[in-house]
Amino acid sequence: EIVMTQSPATLSVSPGERVTLFCRASQNINTNLAWYQQKPGQAPRLLIYGASTRATDIPVRFSGSGSGTEFTLTIDSLQSEDIAVYFCHQFNNWPPEYTFGQGTKLDIK
Amino acid sequence: QVQLEESGPGMVKPSETLTLTCTVSGASVSNSYYWGWFRQTPGKALEWLGSVYYTETTYYNPSLQGRVSILLDTSKNQFSLRLSSVAAADTAVYYCASHLVLTGIDLWGQGTLVTVSS
């Protein structure tokens, strides 16, 4: 099974900062990776798919990069509404492998 | 606007079968999409349980060892999840969602908490 490892687990941030989150796959997943944002009590929201393509209506301050086993999600000029948990998700071997990282939680510094 | 809504009991007894239904509005389950079920335990990662394609072909997470089944009901525009022999470890928020193969999970229901307890 492909294991997705996110770092850091928690990140303290300030509005206006540039924030970079990391996701590593235990084996090559090409660019078959998505990023999601999840706020408390809400379902996840798709931000990025194909490692770098923004989903519909996602602000341009969110960007994704990477391929193979190393991926990043960058938030330029963090807004207060971006405080959430962010998950990465690989679908390189689907079906049946469809696995998620443990998440990175952003909180206010 | 496409919306998904989960429904079902909030509590199930150990060893029983958990059954949830997802009602789709604004789109047809006969569209060429995958309709899937996911769950999330408190403080833990998301887990894919299984998906059904509009052709009624099903795909399941092998880790669930045959306990899961997903059915499509085109007459009601719904799809359902059955998870048998539940235990406390199956307590989670369950989400229904729609997805394609290479573009991530683009639409989610709001989620429903299911607690396994006697």
Short mmCIF file of C-alpha atoms in Angstrom, two decimals, chain A residues 1 32 34 36 38 41-46 49-50 87 89 91 94-98 100-102, chain B residues 34 38 40 44-48 51 59-60 62 95 99-106 108-110:
data_model
loop_
_atom_site.label_atom_id
_atom_site.label_comp_id
_atom_site.label_asym_id
_atom_site.label_seq_id
_atom_site.Cartn_x
_atom_site.Cartn_y
_atom_site.Cartn_z
CA GLU A 1 0.00 0.00 0.00
CA ASN A 32 -1.77 11.58 -9.34
CA ALA A 34 -4.85 15.98 -4.87
CA TYR A 36 -8.01 19.17 0.18
CA GLN A 38 -11.09 20.80 5.72
CA GLY A 41 -17.42 20.32 11.13
CA GLN A 42 -17.20 20.50 7.35
CA ALA A 43 -16.47 18.05 4.56
CA PRO A 44 -13.15 18.29 2.73
CA ARG A 45 -12.97 20.72 -0.18
CA LEU A 46 -10.92 19.90 -3.27
CA TYR A 49 -5.67 17.80 -8.49
CA GLY A 50 -3.08 16.43 -10.86
CA PHE A 87 -4.85 16.63 3.37
CA HIS A 89 -4.52 12.19 -1.46
CA PHE A 91 -4.89 7.87 -6.65
CA TRP A 94 -6.83 3.28 -8.09
CA PRO A 95 -8.58 0.99 -7.99
CA PRO A 96 -8.10 -0.22 -5.38
CA GLU A 97 -5.56 2.11 -3.76
CA TYR A 98 -6.97 5.49 -2.74
CA PHE A 100 -4.77 10.03 2.20
CA GLY A 101 -2.12 11.69 4.30
CA GLN A 102 -2.69 12.34 8.00
CA TYR B 34 -17.99 7.31 -9.59
CA PHE B 38 -15.40 7.61 2.77
CA GLN B 40 -13.02 9.86 8.99
CA LYS B 44 -7.36 10.49 11.96
CA ALA B 45 -6.99 10.48 8.24
CA LEU B 46 -9.69 9.93 5.69
CA GLU B 47 -10.32 6.38 4.50
CA TRP B 48 -11.88 5.32 1.22
CA SER B 51 -17.10 3.33 -5.00
CA TYR B 59 -14.62 -1.15 -6.25
CA TYR B 60 -13.82 -1.75 -2.59
CA PRO B 62 -9.31 -4.49 0.38
CA TYR B 95 -19.16 10.87 3.79
CA HIS B 99 -15.32 11.55 -8.21
CA LEU B 100 -13.61 10.71 -11.45
CA VAL B 101 -10.43 8.66 -11.79
CA LEU B 102 -7.77 11.34 -12.10
CA THR B 103 -9.31 14.57 -10.84
CA GLY B 104 -9.76 14.01 -7.12
CA ILE B 105 -12.98 14.02 -5.13
CA ASP B 106 -14.79 17.13 -6.23
CA TRP B 108 -18.83 15.70 -0.88
CA GLY B 109 -21.89 15.28 1.29
CA GLN B 110 -21.89 17.05 4.63
#
